[in-house]
Coordinates of C-alpha atoms in Angstrom, one line a residue:
X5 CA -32.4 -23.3 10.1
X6 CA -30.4 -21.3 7.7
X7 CA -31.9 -18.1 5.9
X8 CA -30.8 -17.1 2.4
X9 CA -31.7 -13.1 2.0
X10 CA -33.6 -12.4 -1.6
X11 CA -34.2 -9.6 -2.5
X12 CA -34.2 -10.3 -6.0
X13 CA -30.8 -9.9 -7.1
X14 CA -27.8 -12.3 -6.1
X15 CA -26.7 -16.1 -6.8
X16 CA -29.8 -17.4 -4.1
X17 CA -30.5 -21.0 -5.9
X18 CA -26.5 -21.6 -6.0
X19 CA -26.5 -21.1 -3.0
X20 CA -29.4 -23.0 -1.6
X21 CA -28.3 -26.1 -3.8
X22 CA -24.5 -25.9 -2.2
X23 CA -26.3 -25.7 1.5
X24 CA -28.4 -28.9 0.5
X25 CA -25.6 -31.1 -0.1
X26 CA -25.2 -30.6 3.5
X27 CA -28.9 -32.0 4.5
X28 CA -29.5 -28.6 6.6
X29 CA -32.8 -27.2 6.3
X30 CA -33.0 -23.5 3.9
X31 CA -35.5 -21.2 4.0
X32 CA -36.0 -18.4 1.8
X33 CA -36.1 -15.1 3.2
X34 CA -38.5 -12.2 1.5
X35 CA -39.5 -10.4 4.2
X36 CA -38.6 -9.3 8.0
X37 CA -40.7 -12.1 9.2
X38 CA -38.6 -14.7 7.8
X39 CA -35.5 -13.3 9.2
X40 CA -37.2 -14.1 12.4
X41 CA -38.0 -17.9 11.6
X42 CA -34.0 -18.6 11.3
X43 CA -31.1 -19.3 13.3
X44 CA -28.4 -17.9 10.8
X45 CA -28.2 -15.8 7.8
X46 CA -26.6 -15.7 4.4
X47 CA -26.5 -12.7 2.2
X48 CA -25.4 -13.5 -1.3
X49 CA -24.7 -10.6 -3.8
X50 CA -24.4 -10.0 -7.5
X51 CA -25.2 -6.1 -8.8
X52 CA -24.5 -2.7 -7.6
X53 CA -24.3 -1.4 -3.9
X54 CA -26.8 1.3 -4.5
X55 CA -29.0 -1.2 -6.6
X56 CA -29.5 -3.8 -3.4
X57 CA -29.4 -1.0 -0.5
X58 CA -32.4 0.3 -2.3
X59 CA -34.3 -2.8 -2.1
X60 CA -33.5 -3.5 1.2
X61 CA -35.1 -0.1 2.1
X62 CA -38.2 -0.9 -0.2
X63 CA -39.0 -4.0 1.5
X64 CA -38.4 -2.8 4.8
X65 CA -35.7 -5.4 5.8
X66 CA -32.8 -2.8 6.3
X67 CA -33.5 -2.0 9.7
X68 CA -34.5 -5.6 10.7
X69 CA -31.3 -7.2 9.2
X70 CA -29.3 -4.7 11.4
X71 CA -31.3 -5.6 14.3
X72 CA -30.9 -9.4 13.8
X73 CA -27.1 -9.1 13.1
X74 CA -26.6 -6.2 15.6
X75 CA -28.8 -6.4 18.4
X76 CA -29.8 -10.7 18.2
X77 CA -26.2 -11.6 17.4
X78 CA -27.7 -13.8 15.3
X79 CA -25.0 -15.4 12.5
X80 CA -24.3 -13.6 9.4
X81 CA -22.0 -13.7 6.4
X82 CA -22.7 -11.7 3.8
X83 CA -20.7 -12.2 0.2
X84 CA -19.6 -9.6 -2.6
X85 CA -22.0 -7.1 -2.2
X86 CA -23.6 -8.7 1.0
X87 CA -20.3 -8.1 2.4
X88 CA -19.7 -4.2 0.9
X89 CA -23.3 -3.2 2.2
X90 CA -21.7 -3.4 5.6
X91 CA -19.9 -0.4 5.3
X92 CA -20.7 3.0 5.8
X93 CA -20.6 4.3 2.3
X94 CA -20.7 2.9 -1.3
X95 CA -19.1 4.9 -4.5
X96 CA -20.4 2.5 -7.3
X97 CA -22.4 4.7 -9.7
X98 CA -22.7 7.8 -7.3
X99 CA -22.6 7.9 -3.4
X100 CA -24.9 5.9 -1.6
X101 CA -25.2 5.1 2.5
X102 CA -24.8 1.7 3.1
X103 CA -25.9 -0.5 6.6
X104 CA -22.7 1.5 8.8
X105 CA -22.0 -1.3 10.8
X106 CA -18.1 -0.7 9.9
X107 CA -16.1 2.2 9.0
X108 CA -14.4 1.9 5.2
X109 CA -15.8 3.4 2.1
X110 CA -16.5 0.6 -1.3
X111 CA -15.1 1.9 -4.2
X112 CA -13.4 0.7 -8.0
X113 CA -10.4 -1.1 -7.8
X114 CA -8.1 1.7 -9.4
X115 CA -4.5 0.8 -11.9
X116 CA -2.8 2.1 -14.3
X117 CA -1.1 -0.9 -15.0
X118 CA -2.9 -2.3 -18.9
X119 CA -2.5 -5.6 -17.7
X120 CA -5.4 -5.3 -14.6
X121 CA -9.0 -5.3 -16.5
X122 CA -12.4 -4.7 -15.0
X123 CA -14.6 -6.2 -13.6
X124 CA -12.1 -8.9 -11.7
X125 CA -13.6 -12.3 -12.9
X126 CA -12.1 -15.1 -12.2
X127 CA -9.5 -17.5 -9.5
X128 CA -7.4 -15.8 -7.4
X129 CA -5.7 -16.5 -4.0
X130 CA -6.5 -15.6 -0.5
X131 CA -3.8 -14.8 1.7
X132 CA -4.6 -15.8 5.4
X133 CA -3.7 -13.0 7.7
X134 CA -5.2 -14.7 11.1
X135 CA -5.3 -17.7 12.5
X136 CA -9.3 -18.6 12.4
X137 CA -11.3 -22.1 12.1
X138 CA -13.0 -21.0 9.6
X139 CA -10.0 -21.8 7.5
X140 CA -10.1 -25.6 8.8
X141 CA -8.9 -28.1 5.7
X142 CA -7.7 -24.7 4.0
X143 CA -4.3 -23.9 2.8
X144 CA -2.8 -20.9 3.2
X145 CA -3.4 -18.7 -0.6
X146 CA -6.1 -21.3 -1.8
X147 CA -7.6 -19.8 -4.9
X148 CA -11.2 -18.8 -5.0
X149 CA -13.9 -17.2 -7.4
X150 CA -14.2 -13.7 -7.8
X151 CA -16.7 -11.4 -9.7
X152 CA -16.1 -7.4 -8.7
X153 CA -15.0 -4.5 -9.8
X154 CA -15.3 -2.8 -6.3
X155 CA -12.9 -3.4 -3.3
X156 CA -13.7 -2.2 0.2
X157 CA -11.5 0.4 1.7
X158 CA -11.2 0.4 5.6
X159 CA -9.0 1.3 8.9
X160 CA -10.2 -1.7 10.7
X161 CA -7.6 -3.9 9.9
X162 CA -8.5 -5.8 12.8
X163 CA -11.4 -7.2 11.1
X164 CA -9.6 -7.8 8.2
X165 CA -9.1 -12.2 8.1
X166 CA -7.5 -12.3 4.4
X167 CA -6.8 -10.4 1.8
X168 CA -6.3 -10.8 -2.2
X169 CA -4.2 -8.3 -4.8
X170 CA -5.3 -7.9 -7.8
X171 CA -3.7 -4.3 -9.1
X172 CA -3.7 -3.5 -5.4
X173 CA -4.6 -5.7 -2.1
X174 CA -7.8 -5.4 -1.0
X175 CA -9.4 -7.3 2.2
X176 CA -11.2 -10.7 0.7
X177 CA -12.5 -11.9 4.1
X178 CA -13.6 -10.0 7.5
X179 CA -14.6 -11.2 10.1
X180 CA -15.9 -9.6 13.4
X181 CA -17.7 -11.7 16.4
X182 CA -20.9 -12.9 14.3
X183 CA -20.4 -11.4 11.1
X184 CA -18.2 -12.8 8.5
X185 CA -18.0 -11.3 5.1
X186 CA -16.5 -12.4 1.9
X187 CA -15.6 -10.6 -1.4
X188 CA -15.1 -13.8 -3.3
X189 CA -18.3 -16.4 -4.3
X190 CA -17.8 -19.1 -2.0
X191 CA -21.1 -20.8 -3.6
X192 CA -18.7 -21.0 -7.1
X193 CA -15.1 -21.9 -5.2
X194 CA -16.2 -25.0 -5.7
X195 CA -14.3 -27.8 -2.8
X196 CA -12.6 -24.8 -1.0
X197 CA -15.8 -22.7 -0.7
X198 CA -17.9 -25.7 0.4
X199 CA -15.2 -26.2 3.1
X200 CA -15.7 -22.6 4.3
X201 CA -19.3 -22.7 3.8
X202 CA -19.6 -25.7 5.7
X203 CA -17.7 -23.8 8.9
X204 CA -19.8 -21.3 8.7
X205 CA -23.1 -23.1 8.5
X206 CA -22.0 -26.3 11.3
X207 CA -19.6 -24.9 13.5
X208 CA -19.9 -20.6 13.5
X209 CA -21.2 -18.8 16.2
X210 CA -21.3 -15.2 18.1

């Protein structure tokens, strides 16, 4: 069973109707017992970085999600901000501690070029750095949908699967044994972000 984290903000119906096209059972997840009942989980964001680490820490999940991704191995991709929160620290309206499970810092996407607005809405491409079967059926700079105006800034470049410029390049996917995260909205990337989805949900594993 899959497991779709709420905790009342991010795209979670787009989401579940996307994974139901693919006849795989969805469940919901409010609360640390959920997280228990399934196999793999999906973090969708929308909002700030501060904003959803302090509901995590007001339902009590924080610790659990760490423990299920960290200690279970249990699946996990998180997207947009379900992907930032995995860093140590967050700059998006102030400074604000974030799950630590890799080293980088999220902050603004910075130009001084007029032509580069905020927030990034909108196609662009992702440019595949590593070989990976996650990008099974998809072409090399494939465009997908993207909705930030924060961009995560790390050393691990190891981690680092694909990346997308948009003023500057900024890592789009990362990947690390069970944890995959992406900054894009795969559940809006319409044929391309099923495809990936799909990988993820049939084929990924620790």
């Amino acid at each position: 069973m899959i497991g779709i984290l709420d905790i009342g903000i991010g795209n979670v119906m787009s989401l579940y109707s996307v994974i139901q096209r693919l006849n795989i059972k969805v469940k919901i997840c409010k609360s640390k017992k959920d997280l228990d009942e399934v196999k793999k989980i999906i973090f969708p964001g929308q909002g700030s970085f501060g904003e959803a680490m302090n509901k995590l820490r007001a339902n009590e999940i924080d610790k659990h999600l760490l423990s299920n991704i960290s200690v279970k191995k249990k699946p996990f991709l998180g997207i947009c901000v379900g992907m930032q929160l995995l860093f140590k620290i967050g700059y998006e309206y102030g400074e604000h501690q974030g799950l630590g499970l890799f080293d980088g810092v999220v902050k603004k996407i910075y130009t001084d070029k007029e032509t580069i607005s905020l927030p990034h809405i909108g196609w662009n491409s992702v440019s595949q750095l590593k070989k990976n079967s996650l990008f099974n059926d998809i072409d090399d700079n494939s465009d997908f949908y993207f909705a930030h105006s924060n961009y995560i800034d790390t050393q691990e470049k190891n981690i680092v699967l694909g990346q997308t410029f948009y003023g500057i390049q900024f890592p789009s996917i990362i990947v690390k044994e069970n944890i995959i995260g992406l900054q894009f909205h795969l559940e809006k990337s319409q044929l391309n972000g099923f495809k990936l989805l799909k990988e993820f949900i049939l084929n990924f594993d620790a």
